[in-house]
Amino acid sequence: MDLSNDPELDGKYLGTITSDFIKVSDTLKEAAYQLKVRKISEYPIFPISKNPMKIGQLLLGQKEAELKWNINFSFLENLISMEIIHEDKVDEFLKTYKDPEEFACLLVIDKAFMNFLYIPYPVD
């Protein structure tokens, strides 16, 4: 799995992801903050998918929040335990991981496709 922004994401997914992100960015930022403050993880990750998924816990559902994507919340340690990020790739992941106070780390999941995408939070 590629650990950085992927050009394939830009054309196929970015429009719908961005329109959802604008609606939910404050919620994601608060969830990331809570994971850090409660000392659960320094590395919040938001898996997103158009179908229900078993990675993390549901934060915002498509129907309830009127979104195109379901948004879950998770974190690095959880993805390691599920073997989504393999132990030997953790250092590589950490090199690409961006400041969670400035960027949301999304794990885009669509059928057999899985990739990370970092989107900056809007500046107040």
mmCIF file of N, CA and C in Angstrom:
data_model
loop_
_atom_site.group_PDB
_atom_site.id
_atom_site.type_symbol
_atom_site.label_atom_id
_atom_site.label_comp_id
_atom_site.label_asym_id
_atom_site.label_seq_id
_atom_site.Cartn_x
_atom_site.Cartn_y
_atom_site.Cartn_z
ATOM 1 N N MET A 1 0.847 -1.180 0.000
ATOM 2 C CA MET A 1 0.000 0.000 0.000
ATOM 3 C C MET A 1 0.891 1.241 0.000
ATOM 4 N N ASP A 2 0.561 2.190 -0.839
ATOM 5 C CA ASP A 2 1.283 3.451 -0.912
ATOM 6 C C ASP A 2 0.909 4.299 0.296
ATOM 7 N N LEU A 3 1.895 4.914 0.937
ATOM 8 C CA LEU A 3 1.642 5.670 2.153
ATOM 9 C C LEU A 3 1.567 7.174 1.930
ATOM 10 N N SER A 4 1.567 7.599 0.686
ATOM 11 C CA SER A 4 1.511 9.036 0.403
ATOM 12 C C SER A 4 0.315 9.349 -0.493
ATOM 13 N N ASN A 5 0.094 10.626 -0.729
ATOM 14 C CA ASN A 5 -0.988 11.002 -1.638
ATOM 15 C C ASN A 5 -0.752 10.379 -3.014
ATOM 16 N N ASP A 6 -1.793 9.878 -3.612
ATOM 17 C CA ASP A 6 -1.708 9.140 -4.863
ATOM 18 C C ASP A 6 -2.440 9.913 -5.955
ATOM 19 N N PRO A 7 -1.818 10.076 -7.134
ATOM 20 C CA PRO A 7 -2.501 10.797 -8.221
ATOM 21 C C PRO A 7 -3.835 10.152 -8.589
ATOM 22 N N GLU A 8 -3.969 8.839 -8.428
ATOM 23 C CA GLU A 8 -5.217 8.158 -8.750
ATOM 24 C C GLU A 8 -6.361 8.695 -7.882
ATOM 25 N N LEU A 9 -6.026 9.102 -6.679
ATOM 26 C CA LEU A 9 -7.043 9.661 -5.788
ATOM 27 C C LEU A 9 -7.595 10.968 -6.340
ATOM 28 N N ASP A 10 -6.725 11.757 -6.940
ATOM 29 C CA ASP A 10 -7.116 13.095 -7.373
ATOM 30 C C ASP A 10 -8.324 13.072 -8.303
ATOM 31 N N GLY A 11 -8.224 12.314 -9.380
ATOM 32 C CA GLY A 11 -9.299 12.329 -10.354
ATOM 33 C C GLY A 11 -10.545 11.588 -9.905
ATOM 34 N N LYS A 12 -10.372 10.415 -9.347
ATOM 35 C CA LYS A 12 -11.497 9.536 -9.095
ATOM 36 C C LYS A 12 -12.261 9.891 -7.823
ATOM 37 N N TYR A 13 -11.583 10.362 -6.795
ATOM 38 C CA TYR A 13 -12.206 10.506 -5.486
ATOM 39 C C TYR A 13 -12.208 11.917 -4.908
ATOM 40 N N LEU A 14 -11.248 12.729 -5.298
ATOM 41 C CA LEU A 14 -11.000 13.969 -4.563
ATOM 42 C C LEU A 14 -12.201 14.898 -4.481
ATOM 43 N N GLY A 15 -12.977 14.998 -5.558
ATOM 44 C CA GLY A 15 -14.138 15.897 -5.533
ATOM 45 C C GLY A 15 -15.137 15.535 -4.447
ATOM 46 N N THR A 16 -15.527 14.256 -4.378
ATOM 47 C CA THR A 16 -16.524 13.854 -3.379
ATOM 48 C C THR A 16 -15.931 13.861 -1.978
ATOM 49 N N ILE A 17 -14.655 13.490 -1.860
ATOM 50 C CA ILE A 17 -14.017 13.517 -0.538
ATOM 51 C C ILE A 17 -13.953 14.954 -0.035
ATOM 52 N N THR A 18 -13.549 15.867 -0.894
ATOM 53 C CA THR A 18 -13.428 17.273 -0.491
ATOM 54 C C THR A 18 -14.776 17.859 -0.102
ATOM 55 N N SER A 19 -15.827 17.551 -0.848
ATOM 56 C CA SER A 19 -17.139 18.117 -0.501
ATOM 57 C C SER A 19 -17.621 17.582 0.845
ATOM 58 N N ASP A 20 -17.372 16.316 1.141
ATOM 59 C CA ASP A 20 -17.706 15.775 2.462
ATOM 60 C C ASP A 20 -16.818 16.398 3.543
ATOM 61 N N PHE A 21 -15.526 16.524 3.237
ATOM 62 C CA PHE A 21 -14.567 17.027 4.224
ATOM 63 C C PHE A 21 -14.931 18.435 4.696
ATOM 64 N N ILE A 22 -15.375 19.274 3.781
ATOM 65 C CA ILE A 22 -15.763 20.639 4.147
ATOM 66 C C ILE A 22 -16.860 20.607 5.211
ATOM 67 N N LYS A 23 -17.794 19.665 5.087
ATOM 68 C CA LYS A 23 -18.913 19.566 6.036
ATOM 69 C C LYS A 23 -18.484 19.029 7.400
ATOM 70 N N VAL A 24 -17.460 18.190 7.438
ATOM 71 C CA VAL A 24 -17.143 17.453 8.661
ATOM 72 C C VAL A 24 -15.773 17.765 9.254
ATOM 73 N N SER A 25 -15.049 18.703 8.694
ATOM 74 C CA SER A 25 -13.673 18.939 9.135
ATOM 75 C C SER A 25 -13.578 19.270 10.627
ATOM 76 N N ASP A 26 -14.518 20.057 11.159
ATOM 77 C CA ASP A 26 -14.472 20.391 12.591
ATOM 78 C C ASP A 26 -14.651 19.144 13.449
ATOM 79 N N THR A 27 -15.543 18.252 13.032
ATOM 80 C CA THR A 27 -15.773 17.003 13.767
ATOM 81 C C THR A 27 -14.523 16.134 13.740
ATOM 82 N N LEU A 28 -13.881 16.030 12.579
ATOM 83 C CA LEU A 28 -12.666 15.216 12.471
ATOM 84 C C LEU A 28 -11.543 15.801 13.316
ATOM 85 N N LYS A 29 -11.407 17.107 13.269
ATOM 86 C CA LYS A 29 -10.347 17.756 14.048
ATOM 87 C C LYS A 29 -10.562 17.518 15.542
ATOM 88 N N GLU A 30 -11.805 17.611 15.998
ATOM 89 C CA GLU A 30 -12.110 17.368 17.407
ATOM 90 C C GLU A 30 -11.857 15.905 17.777
ATOM 91 N N ALA A 31 -12.234 14.973 16.910
ATOM 92 C CA ALA A 31 -11.997 13.547 17.179
ATOM 93 C C ALA A 31 -10.498 13.261 17.272
ATOM 94 N N ALA A 32 -9.709 13.850 16.373
ATOM 95 C CA ALA A 32 -8.250 13.676 16.406
ATOM 96 C C ALA A 32 -7.686 14.238 17.707
ATOM 97 N N TYR A 33 -8.176 15.401 18.099
ATOM 98 C CA TYR A 33 -7.740 16.035 19.348
ATOM 99 C C TYR A 33 -8.051 15.129 20.543
ATOM 100 N N GLN A 34 -9.261 14.562 20.567
ATOM 101 C CA GLN A 34 -9.660 13.696 21.690
ATOM 102 C C GLN A 34 -8.784 12.435 21.765
ATOM 103 N N LEU A 35 -8.444 11.848 20.627
ATOM 104 C CA LEU A 35 -7.558 10.678 20.640
ATOM 105 C C LEU A 35 -6.207 11.019 21.257
ATOM 106 N N LYS A 36 -5.701 12.217 20.955
ATOM 107 C CA LYS A 36 -4.404 12.638 21.503
ATOM 108 C C LYS A 36 -4.517 12.985 22.987
ATOM 109 N N VAL A 37 -5.530 13.770 23.355
ATOM 110 C CA VAL A 37 -5.682 14.227 24.737
ATOM 111 C C VAL A 37 -5.896 13.049 25.686
ATOM 112 N N ARG A 38 -6.656 12.073 25.228
ATOM 113 C CA ARG A 38 -6.929 10.887 26.068
ATOM 114 C C ARG A 38 -5.781 9.881 26.019
ATOM 115 N N LYS A 39 -4.706 10.266 25.336
ATOM 116 C CA LYS A 39 -3.500 9.445 25.223
ATOM 117 C C LYS A 39 -3.788 8.063 24.616
ATOM 118 N N ILE A 40 -4.748 8.022 23.703
ATOM 119 C CA ILE A 40 -5.052 6.783 22.978
ATOM 120 C C ILE A 40 -4.026 6.607 21.866
ATOM 121 N N SER A 41 -3.742 7.709 21.147
ATOM 122 C CA SER A 41 -2.752 7.650 20.077
ATOM 123 C C SER A 41 -2.346 9.056 19.656
ATOM 124 N N GLU A 42 -1.119 9.170 19.204
ATOM 125 C CA GLU A 42 -0.619 10.418 18.620
ATOM 126 C C GLU A 42 -0.900 10.460 17.116
ATOM 127 N N TYR A 43 -1.460 9.363 16.583
ATOM 128 C CA TYR A 43 -1.614 9.233 15.137
ATOM 129 C C TYR A 43 -3.051 8.872 14.751
ATOM 130 N N PRO A 44 -3.975 9.855 14.853
ATOM 131 C CA PRO A 44 -5.349 9.584 14.430
ATOM 132 C C PRO A 44 -5.425 9.380 12.916
ATOM 133 N N ILE A 45 -6.299 8.444 12.524
ATOM 134 C CA ILE A 45 -6.504 8.122 11.111
ATOM 135 C C ILE A 45 -8.003 7.935 10.901
ATOM 136 N N PHE A 46 -8.530 8.483 9.813
ATOM 137 C CA PHE A 46 -9.955 8.390 9.513
ATOM 138 C C PHE A 46 -10.176 7.528 8.273
ATOM 139 N N PRO A 47 -10.516 6.244 8.461
ATOM 140 C CA PRO A 47 -10.864 5.410 7.315
ATOM 141 C C PRO A 47 -12.191 5.898 6.720
ATOM 142 N N ILE A 48 -12.237 6.022 5.396
ATOM 143 C CA ILE A 48 -13.481 6.426 4.728
ATOM 144 C C ILE A 48 -13.791 5.435 3.618
ATOM 145 N N SER A 49 -15.077 5.139 3.470
ATOM 146 C CA SER A 49 -15.507 4.187 2.458
ATOM 147 C C SER A 49 -16.965 4.452 2.118
ATOM 148 N N LYS A 50 -17.352 4.102 0.913
ATOM 149 C CA LYS A 50 -18.759 4.245 0.535
ATOM 150 C C LYS A 50 -19.585 3.066 1.051
ATOM 151 N N ASN A 51 -18.914 2.018 1.504
ATOM 152 C CA ASN A 51 -19.575 0.833 2.058
ATOM 153 C C ASN A 51 -19.211 0.721 3.540
ATOM 154 N N PRO A 52 -20.039 0.029 4.332
ATOM 155 C CA PRO A 52 -19.670 -0.192 5.732
ATOM 156 C C PRO A 52 -18.315 -0.896 5.809
ATOM 157 N N MET A 53 -17.538 -0.587 6.841
ATOM 158 C CA MET A 53 -16.204 -1.180 6.979
ATOM 159 C C MET A 53 -15.957 -1.552 8.429
ATOM 160 N N LYS A 54 -14.984 -2.427 8.619
ATOM 161 C CA LYS A 54 -14.670 -2.921 9.951
ATOM 162 C C LYS A 54 -13.366 -2.349 10.475
ATOM 163 N N ILE A 55 -12.959 -1.224 9.960
ATOM 164 C CA ILE A 55 -11.723 -0.589 10.420
ATOM 165 C C ILE A 55 -12.108 0.593 11.293
ATOM 166 N N GLY A 56 -11.745 0.548 12.553
ATOM 167 C CA GLY A 56 -12.096 1.623 13.468
ATOM 168 C C GLY A 56 -13.573 1.587 13.814
ATOM 169 N N GLN A 57 -14.065 2.724 14.312
ATOM 170 C CA GLN A 57 -15.466 2.846 14.699
ATOM 171 C C GLN A 57 -16.116 3.955 13.875
ATOM 172 N N LEU A 58 -17.405 3.766 13.585
ATOM 173 C CA LEU A 58 -18.127 4.756 12.793
ATOM 174 C C LEU A 58 -18.188 6.089 13.529
ATOM 175 N N LEU A 59 -17.785 7.130 12.854
ATOM 176 C CA LEU A 59 -17.859 8.491 13.389
ATOM 177 C C LEU A 59 -19.031 9.222 12.742
ATOM 178 N N LEU A 60 -19.112 9.179 11.412
ATOM 179 C CA LEU A 60 -20.180 9.845 10.664
ATOM 180 C C LEU A 60 -20.648 8.933 9.534
ATOM 181 N N GLY A 61 -21.915 8.569 9.555
ATOM 182 C CA GLY A 61 -22.467 7.705 8.515
ATOM 183 C C GLY A 61 -22.990 8.511 7.345
ATOM 184 N N GLN A 62 -22.963 7.911 6.159
ATOM 185 C CA GLN A 62 -23.439 8.573 4.941
ATOM 186 C C GLN A 62 -24.855 9.116 5.110
ATOM 187 N N LYS A 63 -25.761 8.270 5.500
ATOM 188 C CA LYS A 63 -27.167 8.665 5.568
ATOM 189 C C LYS A 63 -27.416 9.684 6.666
ATOM 190 N N GLU A 64 -26.899 9.402 7.864
ATOM 191 C CA GLU A 64 -27.147 10.283 9.008
ATOM 192 C C GLU A 64 -26.567 11.685 8.790
ATOM 193 N N ALA A 65 -25.385 11.735 8.224
ATOM 194 C CA ALA A 65 -24.704 13.025 8.059
ATOM 195 C C ALA A 65 -24.851 13.604 6.654
ATOM 196 N N GLU A 66 -25.631 12.926 5.801
ATOM 197 C CA GLU A 66 -25.818 13.363 4.407
ATOM 198 C C GLU A 66 -24.477 13.535 3.692
ATOM 199 N N LEU A 67 -23.688 12.463 3.707
ATOM 200 C CA LEU A 67 -22.366 12.446 3.090
ATOM 201 C C LEU A 67 -22.327 11.393 1.984
ATOM 202 N N LYS A 68 -21.304 11.482 1.150
ATOM 203 C CA LYS A 68 -21.093 10.467 0.121
ATOM 204 C C LYS A 68 -20.256 9.303 0.661
ATOM 205 N N TRP A 69 -19.547 9.539 1.754
ATOM 206 C CA TRP A 69 -18.645 8.554 2.346
ATOM 207 C C TRP A 69 -19.041 8.299 3.794
ATOM 208 N N ASN A 70 -18.827 7.068 4.269
ATOM 209 C CA ASN A 70 -18.866 6.763 5.698
ATOM 210 C C ASN A 70 -17.496 7.124 6.250
ATOM 211 N N ILE A 71 -17.474 7.747 7.406
ATOM 212 C CA ILE A 71 -16.205 8.144 8.007
ATOM 213 C C ILE A 71 -16.082 7.481 9.372
ATOM 214 N N ASN A 72 -15.050 6.670 9.518
ATOM 215 C CA ASN A 72 -14.744 6.030 10.787
ATOM 216 C C ASN A 72 -13.570 6.751 11.430
ATOM 217 N N PHE A 73 -13.294 6.426 12.687
ATOM 218 C CA PHE A 73 -12.065 6.926 13.276
ATOM 219 C C PHE A 73 -11.269 5.754 13.808
ATOM 220 N N SER A 74 -9.973 5.871 13.664
ATOM 221 C CA SER A 74 -9.057 4.836 14.097
ATOM 222 C C SER A 74 -7.731 5.514 14.410
ATOM 223 N N PHE A 75 -6.683 4.717 14.517
ATOM 224 C CA PHE A 75 -5.366 5.264 14.823
ATOM 225 C C PHE A 75 -4.309 4.243 14.421
ATOM 226 N N LEU A 76 -3.083 4.709 14.348
ATOM 227 C CA LEU A 76 -1.975 3.905 13.838
ATOM 228 C C LEU A 76 -1.887 2.536 14.513
ATOM 229 N N GLU A 77 -1.911 2.510 15.829
ATOM 230 C CA GLU A 77 -1.728 1.254 16.546
ATOM 231 C C GLU A 77 -2.816 0.232 16.178
ATOM 232 N N ASN A 78 -4.042 0.714 15.963
ATOM 233 C CA ASN A 78 -5.135 -0.153 15.558
ATOM 234 C C ASN A 78 -4.880 -0.735 14.169
ATOM 235 N N LEU A 79 -4.395 0.108 13.244
ATOM 236 C CA LEU A 79 -4.121 -0.367 11.883
ATOM 237 C C LEU A 79 -2.958 -1.353 11.861
ATOM 238 N N ILE A 80 -2.010 -1.192 12.788
ATOM 239 C CA ILE A 80 -0.912 -2.160 12.895
ATOM 240 C C ILE A 80 -1.468 -3.494 13.402
ATOM 241 N N SER A 81 -2.308 -3.449 14.431
ATOM 242 C CA SER A 81 -2.848 -4.695 14.990
ATOM 243 C C SER A 81 -3.731 -5.432 13.979
ATOM 244 N N MET A 82 -4.364 -4.691 13.064
ATOM 245 C CA MET A 82 -5.188 -5.311 12.019
ATOM 246 C C MET A 82 -4.361 -5.708 10.789
ATOM 247 N N GLU A 83 -3.055 -5.415 10.843
ATOM 248 C CA GLU A 83 -2.116 -5.699 9.756
ATOM 249 C C GLU A 83 -2.453 -4.952 8.468
ATOM 250 N N ILE A 84 -3.059 -3.784 8.612
ATOM 251 C CA ILE A 84 -3.289 -2.899 7.463
ATOM 252 C C ILE A 84 -1.992 -2.141 7.187
ATOM 253 N N ILE A 85 -1.327 -1.732 8.261
ATOM 254 C CA ILE A 85 0.038 -1.211 8.165
ATOM 255 C C ILE A 85 0.921 -2.272 8.811
ATOM 256 N N HIS A 86 1.828 -2.835 8.045
ATOM 257 C CA HIS A 86 2.693 -3.896 8.556
ATOM 258 C C HIS A 86 3.813 -3.295 9.394
ATOM 259 N N GLU A 87 4.249 -4.050 10.385
ATOM 260 C CA GLU A 87 5.299 -3.601 11.314
ATOM 261 C C GLU A 87 6.507 -3.013 10.579
ATOM 262 N N ASP A 88 6.911 -3.642 9.481
ATOM 263 C CA ASP A 88 8.103 -3.177 8.770
ATOM 264 C C ASP A 88 7.857 -1.905 7.952
ATOM 265 N N LYS A 89 6.607 -1.431 7.909
ATOM 266 C CA LYS A 89 6.289 -0.202 7.166
ATOM 267 C C LYS A 89 5.972 0.973 8.104
ATOM 268 N N VAL A 90 6.040 0.759 9.410
ATOM 269 C CA VAL A 90 5.668 1.815 10.363
ATOM 270 C C VAL A 90 6.579 3.029 10.221
ATOM 271 N N ASP A 91 7.891 2.818 10.121
ATOM 272 C CA ASP A 91 8.811 3.959 9.977
ATOM 273 C C ASP A 91 8.511 4.755 8.714
ATOM 274 N N GLU A 92 8.240 4.057 7.623
ATOM 275 C CA GLU A 92 7.891 4.721 6.358
ATOM 276 C C GLU A 92 6.605 5.535 6.533
ATOM 277 N N PHE A 93 5.605 4.946 7.202
ATOM 278 C CA PHE A 93 4.354 5.654 7.457
ATOM 279 C C PHE A 93 4.600 6.916 8.278
ATOM 280 N N LEU A 94 5.398 6.803 9.344
ATOM 281 C CA LEU A 94 5.645 7.946 10.226
ATOM 282 C C LEU A 94 6.373 9.077 9.498
ATOM 283 N N LYS A 95 7.208 8.740 8.510
ATOM 284 C CA LYS A 95 7.907 9.775 7.740
ATOM 285 C C LYS A 95 6.929 10.591 6.896
ATOM 286 N N THR A 96 5.822 9.969 6.458
ATOM 287 C CA THR A 96 4.861 10.671 5.603
ATOM 288 C C THR A 96 3.704 11.275 6.397
ATOM 289 N N TYR A 97 3.528 10.837 7.643
ATOM 290 C CA TYR A 97 2.393 11.296 8.454
ATOM 291 C C TYR A 97 2.528 12.789 8.743
ATOM 292 N N LYS A 98 1.452 13.526 8.533
ATOM 293 C CA LYS A 98 1.477 14.977 8.717
ATOM 294 C C LYS A 98 0.848 15.363 10.049
ATOM 295 N N ASP A 99 1.187 16.534 10.543
ATOM 296 C CA ASP A 99 0.715 17.043 11.835
ATOM 297 C C ASP A 99 -0.811 16.930 11.934
ATOM 298 N N PRO A 100 -1.328 16.129 12.902
ATOM 299 C CA PRO A 100 -2.774 15.920 12.997
ATOM 300 C C PRO A 100 -3.558 17.140 13.478
ATOM 301 N N GLU A 101 -2.864 18.180 13.904
ATOM 302 C CA GLU A 101 -3.564 19.416 14.245
ATOM 303 C C GLU A 101 -3.798 20.264 13.002
ATOM 304 N N GLU A 102 -3.064 19.957 11.931
ATOM 305 C CA GLU A 102 -3.194 20.721 10.691
ATOM 306 C C GLU A 102 -3.822 19.920 9.552
ATOM 307 N N PHE A 103 -3.666 18.586 9.586
ATOM 308 C CA PHE A 103 -4.133 17.732 8.494
ATOM 309 C C PHE A 103 -4.946 16.560 9.030
ATOM 310 N N ALA A 104 -5.988 16.189 8.294
ATOM 311 C CA ALA A 104 -6.697 14.941 8.559
ATOM 312 C C ALA A 104 -6.023 13.853 7.729
ATOM 313 N N CYS A 105 -5.709 12.737 8.374
ATOM 314 C CA CYS A 105 -5.170 11.579 7.672
ATOM 315 C C CYS A 105 -6.341 10.664 7.351
ATOM 316 N N LEU A 106 -6.699 10.598 6.073
ATOM 317 C CA LEU A 106 -7.798 9.744 5.634
ATOM 318 C C LEU A 106 -7.230 8.468 5.024
ATOM 319 N N LEU A 107 -7.862 7.356 5.324
ATOM 320 C CA LEU A 107 -7.533 6.101 4.671
ATOM 321 C C LEU A 107 -8.700 5.797 3.743
ATOM 322 N N VAL A 108 -8.511 6.059 2.454
ATOM 323 C CA VAL A 108 -9.565 5.897 1.464
ATOM 324 C C VAL A 108 -9.647 4.418 1.075
ATOM 325 N N ILE A 109 -10.847 3.841 1.243
ATOM 326 C CA ILE A 109 -11.052 2.423 0.948
ATOM 327 C C ILE A 109 -12.186 2.304 -0.066
ATOM 328 N N ASP A 110 -11.882 1.669 -1.201
ATOM 329 C CA ASP A 110 -12.901 1.453 -2.229
ATOM 330 C C ASP A 110 -12.624 0.114 -2.887
ATOM 331 N N LYS A 111 -13.428 -0.882 -2.554
ATOM 332 C CA LYS A 111 -13.248 -2.248 -3.060
ATOM 333 C C LYS A 111 -11.834 -2.717 -2.735
ATOM 334 N N ALA A 112 -11.023 -3.024 -3.717
ATOM 335 C CA ALA A 112 -9.667 -3.523 -3.453
ATOM 336 C C ALA A 112 -8.653 -2.387 -3.303
ATOM 337 N N PHE A 113 -9.085 -1.144 -3.471
ATOM 338 C CA PHE A 113 -8.194 0.018 -3.423
ATOM 339 C C PHE A 113 -8.130 0.567 -1.996
ATOM 340 N N MET A 114 -6.916 0.847 -1.514
ATOM 341 C CA MET A 114 -6.727 1.452 -0.203
ATOM 342 C C MET A 114 -5.541 2.388 -0.277
ATOM 343 N N ASN A 115 -5.726 3.640 0.173
ATOM 344 C CA ASN A 115 -4.607 4.571 0.139
ATOM 345 C C ASN A 115 -4.818 5.695 1.140
ATOM 346 N N PHE A 116 -3.720 6.275 1.611
ATOM 347 C CA PHE A 116 -3.784 7.405 2.532
ATOM 348 C C PHE A 116 -3.850 8.716 1.762
ATOM 349 N N LEU A 117 -4.588 9.655 2.348
ATOM 350 C CA LEU A 117 -4.738 10.986 1.776
ATOM 351 C C LEU A 117 -4.715 11.974 2.934
ATOM 352 N N TYR A 118 -3.927 13.022 2.813
ATOM 353 C CA TYR A 118 -3.861 14.065 3.843
ATOM 354 C C TYR A 118 -4.544 15.313 3.317
ATOM 355 N N ILE A 119 -5.499 15.810 4.086
ATOM 356 C CA ILE A 119 -6.227 17.025 3.684
ATOM 357 C C ILE A 119 -6.064 18.050 4.792
ATOM 358 N N PRO A 120 -5.635 19.272 4.451
ATOM 359 C CA PRO A 120 -5.476 20.293 5.497
ATOM 360 C C PRO A 120 -6.825 20.761 6.028
ATOM 361 N N TYR A 121 -6.876 20.960 7.335
ATOM 362 C CA TYR A 121 -8.084 21.537 7.930
ATOM 363 C C TYR A 121 -8.187 22.993 7.510
ATOM 364 N N PRO A 122 -9.427 23.497 7.325
ATOM 365 C CA PRO A 122 -9.591 24.913 6.995
ATOM 366 C C PRO A 122 -9.020 25.782 8.110
ATOM 367 N N VAL A 123 -8.422 26.888 7.730
ATOM 368 C CA VAL A 123 -7.905 27.832 8.719
ATOM 369 C C VAL A 123 -9.026 28.766 9.117
ATOM 370 N N ASP A 124 -9.209 28.953 10.419
ATOM 371 C CA ASP A 124 -10.303 29.807 10.903
ATOM 372 C C ASP A 124 -10.119 31.239 10.468
#
